[in-house]
Amino acid sequence: MTTPSAGPYGSWPSPIDAALAASLDGRPEYVGTVGAEVWWTEPRPAEGGRRTLVRRPADGGPERSVLDAPWNVRSRHTEYGGRPWTGTARATGGPLVVFVHHGDQRLYAYEPDAPGAPPPRPLTPLSPLRVGGGLRWADPVLRGGEVWCVLEEFTGPGPTDVRRVVAAVPLDGSAADDRSAVRELTDDRHRFTTGPRISPDGRFAARLVWDHPRMPWDGTELLLAEVVGSGGAGSDVLAEPRSVLGGPEEAVAQVEWAADGALLAVSDRGGWWNPYRVDPDTGEAVNLCPREEEFGGPLWKPGLAWIAPLPDRLLAVLHGQGSSVLGVLDPDTGDLVDAAGPWTAWQPTLAVHGTRVYGVAASPRSGYEVVELDTASGHARVVGARAAAPVDPAYYPEPQSRTFLGPGGREIHAHVYPPHHPDRAAPADELPPYVVWAHGGPTDHVPPVLDLHIAYFTSRGIGVVEVNYGGSSGYGRPYRERLREQWGVVDVEDCAAVARALAAEGTADPDRLAIRGASAGGWTAAASLAATDLYACAAIIYPVLDLRGFAEETHDLESHYVDGLAGPPRTLAVRCRERSPVARADRITAPFVLLQGLDDPVCPPAQAERFLAALRGRSVPHAYITFAGEGHGFRRAQTMVRALEAELGLYVQVFGLDRTDVPRPALEP
């Protein structure tokens, strides 16, 4: 055994460079089955950040991309997207797939095995985005000769000039140039809706709806409507719906039908998202597995799935606290058996074919990959997007999931990633620099899984701690609601409490603490600089910086989010002065880098520009780096490389790290 070489924290060499981390960014999403084949979407950072559709043959042959560039399978529904594809196996001619192309947001039909390989053919009209007449589609299902899905239609130039309905798009292409050929199956009395879930006998359609100012984790309703038709192609309509579950204080995260026709839902009526069997006539709901665990999560996008019925009355479920694991639930007895394997966190996408369940999972030693569980044998294996180790796993960090105490003794959940290198060690008398990562959302959470963006720092000798601050999902409704009207307070306090605890116990250097975050995490990072002198610097990435500006300028989904996060409109001006980094810029003295996509419709660059204008004339070292063509969430490899290197360059300068292999952003007042 060799003795590790001594070297100061932050100076260690690492094979995990920014290009490697960027090349493996993103994860498979939206798993589905087409006959016996498993399909999913997969990122391509090196190809302009597009997402392709991948299929794995039923015979176990190698997976392959179904669509070459520039096809990009991604919906812009509510800007965050939603399930962008569906497909079916046909007796002849091979599979039929319908998908949304990001470039023009049209629905396309594609027959990849058809003779001559004809290109995808459009099903919906071409229309400009973000202006009157703009059309977007999500969460599709095939029904006869139509695609039933969510239609989002812009009615004017503003981000909230929009309506949403369930619509039927003919598969024959007759609506490709004719908006009137799209049949609207519902009215737009509800602001938001998921796509329909059709009962096995075809008689009913279930969906979830909600309205401003609620977000879908605040309160949703499960609507049930009878499918009525004359039997002719394209003649079915939905009768007047009725609400059978949910309400303003109950969040139903998912609805599905079992093979035997039972109506299933995931509701947090007991304080935790648990699975229920719902009587469609009375609305009586029976909890199938009452546990203080989450069997659901925040419905940021339509088409997410935490439960999937199996043919034999069993249910595939994702459940847990903080992180979700895959299990098989017997709804009659409540027995729950978890899948064996190394995976410790599963994403909310599940698909079933026969006795086989497919999902997307990761672990602290492997990135997200497509996993198959054979419920007949109990055997689980990777079947797609295999997360092969790009470098020696000895360079990967080992997360420590811990619970810290915050103000008033409240619990704060976090994952600590100490600096780690197989061949380097720091002097015994040196404490490591640490970066507090505040996740986005803020109604979201981070699980302890392999992330090369974290390994990029820890393998160089910089510690990372991811904080699931109050307001995060995964720990029950009361934990989520700690942030109600407390955004900019609880999140800031919780991140600071964790940082101080690490410093007090001798884990982190109290003089070399930083905070970073993107989106809502960017808000927490910037607000933290204004609220405390705890941090030596910050990386602020496509952030919210102005409560009132966010409410007025952001997209429709989150245009009333601040009502719950900061308070109703009558108090917003006061809360904005008290908490917004734009209004408190005079309190900021620590250096920072601000990274912003210029095409971001969620956190527009206008907020960043107002924030920088408020700092003008003050000697706060900072760098403002913008990226043309990037929106909310960086997707292009070259963008991620520059962003990671700019962040490391900030720490090199502020922490006084000994390295010359990274560009240093010009920090100017």
XYZ file of C-alpha atoms in Angstrom:
669
model
C 0.000 0.000 0.000
C 1.416 3.366 -1.003
C 1.272 6.402 1.242
C -0.756 9.254 -0.267
C 1.254 12.306 -1.231
C 0.668 15.406 0.839
C -0.841 18.436 -0.823
C -3.056 21.315 0.308
C -6.788 20.979 -0.099
C -7.917 22.308 -3.446
C -4.577 21.635 -5.119
C -4.988 17.935 -5.906
C -4.825 16.747 -9.531
C -7.926 14.995 -10.844
C -8.870 12.981 -13.925
C -12.410 14.340 -13.634
C -12.184 17.473 -15.727
C -15.015 19.808 -16.675
C -15.363 18.272 -20.142
C -15.874 14.801 -18.657
C -18.435 16.052 -16.139
C -20.301 17.906 -18.884
C -20.277 14.957 -21.278
C -22.087 12.797 -18.731
C -24.511 15.439 -17.491
C -28.217 14.619 -17.508
C -30.011 11.329 -17.130
C -32.463 9.060 -18.928
C -36.102 10.111 -18.574
C -39.626 9.071 -19.508
C -39.217 5.316 -19.671
C -41.943 3.444 -21.541
C -42.597 0.124 -23.201
C -43.506 -0.411 -26.838
C -44.604 -4.002 -26.935
C -41.806 -5.956 -25.259
C -39.225 -3.248 -25.981
C -38.187 -0.605 -23.454
C -37.747 2.978 -24.718
C -36.618 6.198 -23.041
C -35.285 9.689 -23.729
C -31.583 10.374 -23.217
C -29.465 13.568 -23.205
C -26.802 14.384 -25.756
C -24.788 17.330 -24.293
C -22.228 17.162 -27.103
C -24.993 17.510 -29.717
C -26.253 20.914 -28.678
C -27.966 19.519 -25.587
C -30.693 17.706 -27.529
C -32.538 14.669 -26.164
C -32.919 11.620 -28.333
C -35.276 8.655 -28.134
C -33.559 5.334 -27.402
C -34.924 1.803 -27.791
C -33.689 -1.556 -26.544
C -34.856 -4.534 -28.614
C -36.902 -7.245 -26.937
C -34.228 -9.833 -27.766
C -31.743 -8.032 -25.541
C -29.714 -6.586 -28.404
C -27.835 -3.322 -28.029
C -29.772 -0.137 -27.414
C -29.789 2.421 -30.194
C -30.922 5.951 -30.813
C -34.160 6.118 -32.767
C -33.740 9.689 -34.005
C -30.611 11.366 -35.320
C -29.797 15.052 -34.898
C -31.344 17.535 -35.120
C -34.440 15.742 -33.762
C -34.881 16.724 -30.117
C -37.534 14.894 -28.091
C -38.549 17.486 -25.506
C -41.701 19.452 -24.784
C -41.749 23.075 -23.620
C -45.103 22.673 -21.885
C -45.032 25.151 -18.936
C -41.348 25.635 -19.909
C -40.350 22.623 -17.791
C -41.806 20.109 -20.220
C -43.630 16.885 -19.572
C -43.746 13.422 -21.015
C -42.906 14.048 -24.703
C -43.606 10.691 -26.343
C -45.795 7.608 -26.527
C -45.768 4.529 -28.710
C -47.399 1.241 -29.546
C -46.385 -2.047 -31.124
C -48.457 -2.965 -34.186
C -49.084 -6.375 -35.671
C -47.471 -5.266 -38.924
C -45.137 -2.451 -39.855
C -43.323 -2.259 -36.533
C -43.812 0.343 -33.801
C -45.622 3.650 -34.153
C -44.193 6.439 -32.035
C -45.560 9.935 -31.464
C -43.227 12.578 -30.026
C -42.766 16.310 -29.505
C -39.852 17.930 -31.343
C -38.341 20.720 -29.280
C -37.351 22.855 -32.256
C -40.898 23.633 -33.368
C -42.988 22.012 -30.590
C -45.042 20.043 -33.113
C -46.230 16.504 -32.542
C -44.752 14.024 -35.009
C -45.581 10.422 -35.874
C -42.696 8.108 -36.673
C -42.474 4.522 -37.894
C -38.797 3.632 -37.457
C -39.113 0.135 -38.943
C -41.217 1.108 -41.968
C -39.794 0.232 -45.412
C -37.613 3.016 -46.741
C -37.365 4.614 -43.267
C -39.623 7.617 -44.027
C -38.883 10.645 -41.823
C -41.207 11.682 -38.991
C -44.391 13.286 -40.291
C -46.013 16.249 -38.525
C -49.395 15.865 -36.833
C -49.931 19.408 -35.550
C -49.603 22.878 -37.069
C -46.394 24.847 -37.135
C -46.736 27.942 -34.983
C -44.391 30.503 -33.472
C -43.417 30.041 -29.840
C -44.306 32.395 -27.008
C -46.622 34.509 -29.146
C -50.314 34.384 -29.917
C -51.248 31.048 -31.442
C -48.260 29.161 -30.005
C -49.039 25.478 -29.492
C -47.323 22.985 -27.197
C -48.128 19.375 -26.380
C -47.351 16.969 -23.533
C -48.309 13.702 -21.821
C -49.709 11.909 -24.913
C -51.580 8.605 -25.063
C -52.757 6.777 -28.171
C -56.470 6.066 -28.521
C -57.720 4.585 -31.773
C -56.822 6.925 -34.598
C -55.936 9.832 -32.323
C -53.408 11.076 -29.798
C -55.003 12.367 -26.596
C -52.740 14.808 -24.758
C -52.420 18.182 -23.060
C -52.598 21.157 -25.412
C -51.024 24.377 -24.152
C -52.017 27.302 -26.358
C -50.706 30.838 -26.118
C -53.352 33.464 -26.704
C -51.165 36.571 -26.540
C -47.584 37.804 -26.231
C -47.250 37.529 -22.439
C -45.964 34.459 -20.576
C -49.318 34.078 -18.774
C -51.475 34.546 -21.891
C -52.163 30.844 -22.097
C -54.866 28.204 -21.877
C -54.637 24.425 -21.410
C -57.053 21.667 -22.393
C -57.046 17.975 -23.133
C -57.132 17.588 -26.899
C -57.364 14.843 -29.526
C -54.964 15.025 -32.475
C -55.726 12.830 -35.511
C -52.985 10.406 -36.483
C -53.752 10.791 -40.192
C -51.994 14.182 -40.314
C -55.121 16.161 -41.124
C -54.297 18.668 -38.367
C -50.733 19.263 -39.578
C -51.849 22.466 -41.288
C -55.268 22.904 -39.727
C -55.683 23.904 -36.074
C -59.432 23.356 -36.368
C -58.857 19.624 -36.928
C -57.620 19.331 -33.333
C -60.580 18.356 -31.155
C -60.739 19.874 -27.677
C -62.044 17.282 -25.225
C -62.256 19.572 -22.182
C -62.778 23.253 -21.544
C -60.143 25.482 -19.986
C -61.900 26.234 -16.710
C -58.838 24.793 -14.895
C -55.513 26.492 -15.416
C -53.448 23.300 -15.369
C -54.144 19.707 -16.297
C -52.296 16.472 -16.824
C -52.987 14.204 -19.758
C -55.817 11.680 -19.509
C -55.469 8.211 -18.022
C -58.014 5.991 -19.755
C -59.564 3.040 -17.936
C -58.849 -0.471 -19.274
C -62.407 -0.783 -20.601
C -62.173 2.621 -22.298
C -65.204 4.005 -20.468
C -63.549 6.628 -18.268
C -60.733 9.160 -18.371
C -59.032 10.413 -15.210
C -56.725 13.411 -14.899
C -55.371 15.879 -12.337
C -56.110 19.617 -12.348
C -55.201 22.646 -10.256
C -55.444 26.419 -10.389
C -53.562 29.556 -9.397
C -52.336 30.409 -6.844
C -51.761 26.767 -5.893
C -48.813 24.732 -7.059
C -49.486 21.033 -7.690
C -47.950 20.023 -4.338
C -50.308 22.430 -2.539
C -53.598 21.063 -3.823
C -54.897 19.218 -6.862
C -58.142 17.508 -7.819
C -58.644 14.137 -9.442
C -61.327 14.545 -12.114
C -63.165 11.594 -13.620
C -65.147 11.837 -16.849
C -67.086 9.287 -18.847
C -65.904 8.708 -22.421
C -68.940 9.146 -24.671
C -69.026 8.439 -28.388
C -70.951 7.048 -31.297
C -68.318 4.456 -32.094
C -66.938 6.235 -35.140
C -63.284 7.163 -35.456
C -62.539 10.484 -33.803
C -66.018 10.845 -32.351
C -65.422 10.147 -28.672
C -65.804 13.052 -26.265
C -65.553 13.469 -22.522
C -68.695 14.040 -20.496
C -68.839 16.639 -17.721
C -66.144 15.658 -15.201
C -66.606 15.264 -11.478
C -64.065 15.588 -8.715
C -63.519 12.354 -6.785
C -60.412 13.168 -4.722
C -58.218 16.065 -3.664
C -58.814 19.739 -3.048
C -57.041 22.959 -2.021
C -55.207 21.282 0.889
C -54.671 17.823 -0.609
C -52.113 17.142 -3.325
C -52.803 14.170 -5.571
C -49.532 13.497 -7.404
C -50.568 10.674 -9.746
C -53.611 8.762 -10.965
C -53.555 5.351 -12.668
C -55.850 2.475 -13.494
C -55.095 -1.084 -12.421
C -55.610 -3.880 -14.931
C -58.780 -4.939 -13.089
C -60.256 -1.441 -13.452
C -59.451 -0.194 -9.940
C -58.787 3.545 -9.724
C -55.476 4.265 -7.985
C -54.054 7.560 -6.782
C -51.130 8.916 -4.789
C -52.324 11.488 -2.226
C -50.768 13.342 0.713
C -54.054 13.591 2.649
C -52.343 11.891 5.622
C -49.286 14.156 5.569
C -47.260 11.803 3.342
C -47.793 10.838 -0.281
C -49.221 7.312 0.027
C -50.994 5.062 -2.532
C -54.796 4.840 -2.368
C -57.557 2.835 -4.000
C -60.374 5.264 -4.807
C -64.060 4.456 -5.171
C -65.027 6.337 -8.358
C -68.622 6.750 -7.185
C -68.165 7.929 -3.592
C -64.570 9.190 -3.567
C -63.831 6.951 -0.589
C -60.074 6.404 -0.507
C -58.362 3.429 1.137
C -54.675 3.801 1.998
C -52.898 0.758 0.561
C -49.654 1.258 2.488
C -49.922 3.765 5.355
C -46.354 4.752 6.109
C -44.457 7.898 6.994
C -42.763 7.635 3.621
C -43.272 9.301 0.288
C -44.758 7.213 -2.520
C -44.995 10.364 -4.649
C -43.412 13.739 -5.127
C -43.906 17.222 -6.532
C -45.614 17.144 -9.920
C -43.318 19.591 -11.689
C -44.139 18.005 -15.069
C -47.094 15.940 -16.318
C -46.209 12.327 -16.958
C -44.149 11.619 -13.834
C -44.843 8.195 -12.325
C -44.186 6.846 -8.829
C -46.544 3.856 -9.069
C -47.208 1.419 -11.905
C -49.813 -1.369 -11.751
C -48.717 -4.908 -12.597
C -51.072 -7.384 -14.295
C -51.477 -9.552 -11.149
C -52.907 -6.770 -8.897
C -49.476 -5.978 -7.488
C -48.088 -2.459 -7.694
C -44.579 -1.313 -8.534
C -43.926 1.661 -6.252
C -41.194 4.149 -5.498
C -41.038 4.975 -1.798
C -38.832 6.266 0.989
C -37.726 9.341 2.894
C -35.466 11.689 0.986
C -34.491 9.084 -1.592
C -36.884 6.661 -3.270
C -36.273 2.960 -3.806
C -38.239 0.531 -5.980
C -40.552 -1.950 -4.307
C -43.436 -4.247 -5.144
C -46.578 -3.694 -3.075
C -49.397 -6.161 -2.497
C -52.379 -3.791 -2.180
C -54.498 -6.434 -0.489
C -52.105 -7.148 2.385
C -49.902 -4.052 2.458
C -46.787 -6.193 2.122
C -43.945 -4.330 0.448
C -40.774 -5.981 -0.860
C -37.925 -3.853 -2.184
C -35.886 -4.697 -5.260
C -32.388 -5.990 -4.595
C -29.418 -4.169 -6.073
C -27.011 -1.290 -5.509
C -29.419 1.480 -6.566
C -30.326 3.881 -3.791
C -32.348 6.534 -5.646
C -34.976 6.105 -8.355
C -36.437 8.824 -10.556
C -40.238 9.217 -10.944
C -40.551 7.271 -14.176
C -41.839 3.695 -14.252
C -43.087 1.402 -17.005
C -44.397 -2.167 -16.950
C -44.524 -4.989 -19.457
C -45.814 -8.283 -18.101
C -43.856 -9.124 -14.965
C -41.079 -6.658 -15.778
C -40.764 -3.182 -14.313
C -38.497 -0.529 -15.835
C -37.166 2.602 -14.174
C -34.212 4.958 -13.877
C -31.928 4.602 -10.868
C -28.515 5.572 -9.507
C -26.271 5.012 -6.500
C -23.319 6.777 -4.853
C -21.059 4.712 -7.137
C -22.989 4.906 -10.397
C -24.932 7.497 -12.357
C -28.515 7.136 -13.537
C -29.214 4.136 -15.759
C -32.237 2.191 -17.000
C -32.948 -0.775 -14.736
C -35.243 -3.764 -15.221
C -36.815 -5.690 -12.344
C -38.302 -9.094 -13.127
C -40.939 -9.437 -10.424
C -41.310 -13.171 -11.148
C -37.695 -13.934 -10.232
C -36.801 -10.871 -8.156
C -33.760 -10.293 -10.369
C -32.803 -6.703 -11.245
C -30.289 -5.625 -13.872
C -29.173 -2.672 -15.959
C -30.675 -2.785 -19.459
C -29.893 0.664 -20.838
C -27.824 3.843 -20.538
C -25.335 1.861 -18.475
C -23.345 4.176 -16.256
C -19.890 2.804 -16.990
C -17.147 4.263 -14.786
C -15.408 6.957 -16.897
C -12.515 7.104 -14.411
C -11.282 4.982 -11.530
C -14.150 4.965 -8.981
C -11.536 5.537 -6.300
C -11.902 9.228 -7.194
C -15.631 9.250 -6.396
C -16.729 10.852 -3.136
C -18.521 8.895 -0.427
C -21.660 10.759 0.698
C -22.626 10.884 4.338
C -26.363 11.429 4.865
C -26.784 13.369 8.075
C -29.368 15.273 10.074
C -28.397 18.632 11.539
C -30.253 20.896 13.949
C -31.387 24.338 12.890
C -33.069 27.242 14.688
C -35.539 26.065 17.311
C -34.068 22.566 17.146
C -35.665 21.771 13.788
C -34.133 18.925 11.788
C -32.272 19.650 8.552
C -31.377 16.841 6.160
C -28.132 17.029 4.195
C -25.586 14.932 2.306
C -21.947 15.630 3.108
C -19.282 14.875 0.460
C -15.826 15.238 2.040
C -12.789 15.833 -0.177
C -11.545 12.502 -1.476
C -8.566 11.385 -3.552
C -6.910 7.941 -3.677
C -3.376 9.331 -3.869
C -3.506 12.671 -2.093
C -3.936 13.801 1.487
C -3.843 17.256 3.020
C -1.545 18.333 5.874
C -2.901 17.263 9.245
C -3.262 20.833 10.452
C -5.361 22.027 7.472
C -9.158 22.069 7.280
C -10.804 21.762 3.853
C -12.786 24.440 2.064
C -16.471 23.534 1.676
C -19.221 24.610 -0.695
C -22.849 24.500 0.424
C -25.090 23.447 -2.468
C -28.676 24.734 -2.295
C -30.907 22.790 -4.667
C -33.445 24.323 -7.017
C -37.186 24.115 -6.844
C -37.302 25.025 -4.025
C -39.923 22.255 -3.705
C -37.512 19.519 -4.675
C -34.731 17.510 -3.050
C -31.382 15.933 -3.848
C -30.539 12.264 -3.201
C -27.029 11.002 -2.378
C -26.001 9.653 -5.781
C -22.951 9.960 -7.996
C -22.717 13.389 -9.582
C -19.520 14.153 -11.493
C -20.112 17.858 -10.950
C -19.644 17.179 -7.233
C -16.737 14.791 -7.873
C -15.096 17.536 -9.948
C -14.652 19.501 -6.713
C -14.174 16.763 -4.112
C -11.447 15.033 -6.133
C -9.533 18.336 -6.103
C -9.836 18.700 -2.344
C -12.955 20.878 -1.991
C -15.796 19.495 0.130
C -19.451 19.747 -0.867
C -22.575 19.534 1.279
C -26.002 19.336 -0.358
C -28.710 20.671 1.936
C -32.325 19.532 1.738
C -33.456 22.633 3.609
C -36.943 23.132 5.042
C -39.348 23.224 2.116
C -37.732 20.251 0.382
C -39.841 17.328 -0.747
C -39.208 13.771 0.381
C -39.859 14.243 4.099
C -43.623 14.716 4.353
C -45.951 17.679 3.935
C -45.076 19.457 7.219
C -41.402 19.568 6.198
C -42.390 20.967 2.781
C -44.543 23.628 4.360
C -41.772 24.997 6.569
C -40.974 27.266 3.652
C -44.503 28.644 3.341
C -44.119 32.444 3.330
C -40.554 31.892 4.602
C -38.537 31.744 1.364
C -35.333 33.646 1.909
C -35.518 32.916 5.640
C -35.790 29.177 6.358
C -33.687 28.090 3.379
C -30.996 30.646 4.226
C -31.026 29.704 7.923
C -30.882 25.960 7.235
C -27.954 26.215 4.830
C -26.099 28.429 7.312
C -26.824 26.057 10.203
C -25.310 23.138 8.295
C -22.249 25.170 7.281
C -21.691 26.357 10.854
C -22.091 22.843 12.216
C -19.450 21.487 9.821
C -17.098 24.279 10.839
C -17.781 23.821 14.571
C -17.056 20.093 14.474
C -13.795 20.602 12.596
C -14.980 19.176 9.279
C -14.789 22.432 7.295
C -12.583 25.512 7.363
C -14.796 28.316 8.729
C -12.822 30.891 6.727
C -13.266 29.017 3.421
C -16.989 28.415 3.125
C -18.895 29.116 -0.098
C -22.484 28.695 -1.211
C -23.779 27.866 -4.675
C -27.151 27.242 -6.209
C -29.107 27.341 -9.451
C -32.637 28.641 -10.048
C -34.318 28.723 -6.607
C -30.953 27.615 -5.214
C -29.463 30.706 -6.842
C -31.965 32.773 -4.860
C -30.813 31.069 -1.651
C -27.156 31.637 -2.521
C -27.642 35.332 -3.301
C -29.970 35.891 -0.340
C -27.390 34.225 1.901
C -24.725 36.727 0.859
C -27.089 39.534 1.852
C -28.150 37.924 5.132
C -24.839 36.761 6.603
C -21.075 37.162 6.368
C -20.611 33.407 6.805
C -19.587 32.739 3.206
C -16.378 33.850 1.551
C -17.968 33.741 -1.929
C -20.863 32.342 -3.969
C -21.708 30.832 -7.337
C -25.144 32.091 -8.395
C -26.603 30.293 -11.408
C -29.702 31.390 -13.446
C -31.239 32.668 -10.207
C -34.373 34.274 -8.855
C -33.187 37.635 -7.500
C -36.318 39.768 -7.257
C -39.614 38.520 -5.777
C -41.813 41.053 -7.530
C -39.897 40.746 -10.783
C -40.156 36.968 -10.660
C -43.922 37.138 -10.148
C -44.307 39.526 -13.092
C -41.769 38.113 -15.534
C -41.645 34.348 -15.087
C -43.651 31.692 -16.892
C -47.262 30.859 -16.107
C -46.659 27.798 -13.929
C -44.713 29.749 -11.303
C -46.293 33.167 -11.752
C -48.102 32.782 -8.393
C -45.512 30.586 -6.697
C -44.353 33.480 -4.524
C -47.860 33.696 -3.020
C -47.033 30.569 -1.067
C -43.290 31.123 -0.748
C -43.316 34.756 0.349
C -46.918 35.748 0.979
C -49.983 37.102 -0.818
C -49.739 40.061 -3.233
C -50.624 42.620 -0.559
C -47.455 41.753 1.385
C -45.154 41.159 -1.582
C -43.663 44.650 -1.714
C -42.643 44.441 1.941
C -41.243 40.919 1.600
C -39.364 41.949 -1.516
C -37.618 44.760 0.385
C -36.884 42.428 3.290
C -35.536 39.455 1.341
C -34.817 40.039 -2.347
C -31.105 40.234 -3.212
C -31.975 43.055 -5.631
C -33.319 45.124 -2.734
C -30.538 44.073 -0.332
C -27.582 44.381 -2.676
C -26.038 47.033 -0.406
C -25.450 44.312 2.193
C -23.400 42.112 -0.115
C -19.622 42.285 0.192
C -18.452 38.767 -0.739
C -17.214 37.974 -4.277
C -19.446 35.962 -6.592
C -19.865 34.664 -10.119
C -23.276 35.013 -11.750
C -23.995 32.593 -14.615
C -27.041 33.306 -16.775
C -28.662 31.855 -19.882
C -29.848 34.631 -22.153
C -32.880 32.671 -23.360
C -34.174 31.791 -19.883
C -37.986 32.198 -19.718
C -38.197 31.135 -16.049
C -35.561 33.438 -14.539
C -35.056 36.039 -17.283
C -31.717 37.854 -17.496
C -33.515 41.103 -16.660
C -33.384 40.074 -12.996
C -29.636 39.551 -13.124
C -29.205 42.908 -14.823
C -31.247 44.702 -12.130
C -29.190 42.982 -9.445
C -25.920 44.085 -11.031
C -27.245 47.614 -11.481
C -28.011 47.721 -7.743
C -24.360 46.806 -7.065
C -22.961 49.441 -9.407
C -20.563 51.821 -7.697
C -19.753 49.377 -4.900
C -16.479 47.474 -4.678
C -17.893 43.934 -4.718
C -15.693 41.663 -6.878
C -17.853 39.697 -9.257
C -18.063 38.202 -12.732
C -21.199 38.082 -14.869
C -20.995 35.348 -17.518
C -23.837 34.901 -19.995
C -24.621 32.114 -22.441
C -26.514 32.788 -25.653
C -28.930 30.033 -26.644
C -29.187 28.602 -23.128
C -32.416 28.610 -21.178
C -33.292 27.495 -17.665
C -30.839 24.695 -17.022
C -27.655 24.484 -19.053
C -27.704 21.696 -21.647
C -24.778 22.278 -23.979
C -21.455 20.674 -23.142
C -19.423 23.802 -23.880
C -21.659 25.850 -21.567
C -21.274 23.425 -18.698
C -17.507 23.304 -19.150
C -17.200 27.062 -18.954
C -19.600 27.255 -15.993
C -17.752 24.609 -13.973
C -14.367 26.134 -14.684
C -15.623 29.615 -13.780
C -16.914 28.300 -10.475
C -13.648 26.536 -9.660
C -11.731 29.612 -10.770
C -13.704 31.650 -8.231
C -12.733 29.304 -5.404
C -9.095 29.268 -6.525
C -8.939 33.048 -6.197
C -10.986 33.512 -3.035
C -9.706 30.500 -1.099
C -6.116 30.990 -2.229
C -5.825 27.512 -3.772
C -2.592 26.382 -5.354
C -3.489 25.549 -8.936
C -2.899 27.080 -12.333
C -4.864 24.682 -14.549
C -8.177 26.502 -14.563
C -9.151 29.876 -16.065
C -9.881 32.499 -13.456
C -12.947 34.678 -14.071
C -12.154 38.361 -13.995
C -13.640 39.544 -10.703
C -14.312 43.229 -11.176
C -16.261 45.663 -8.983
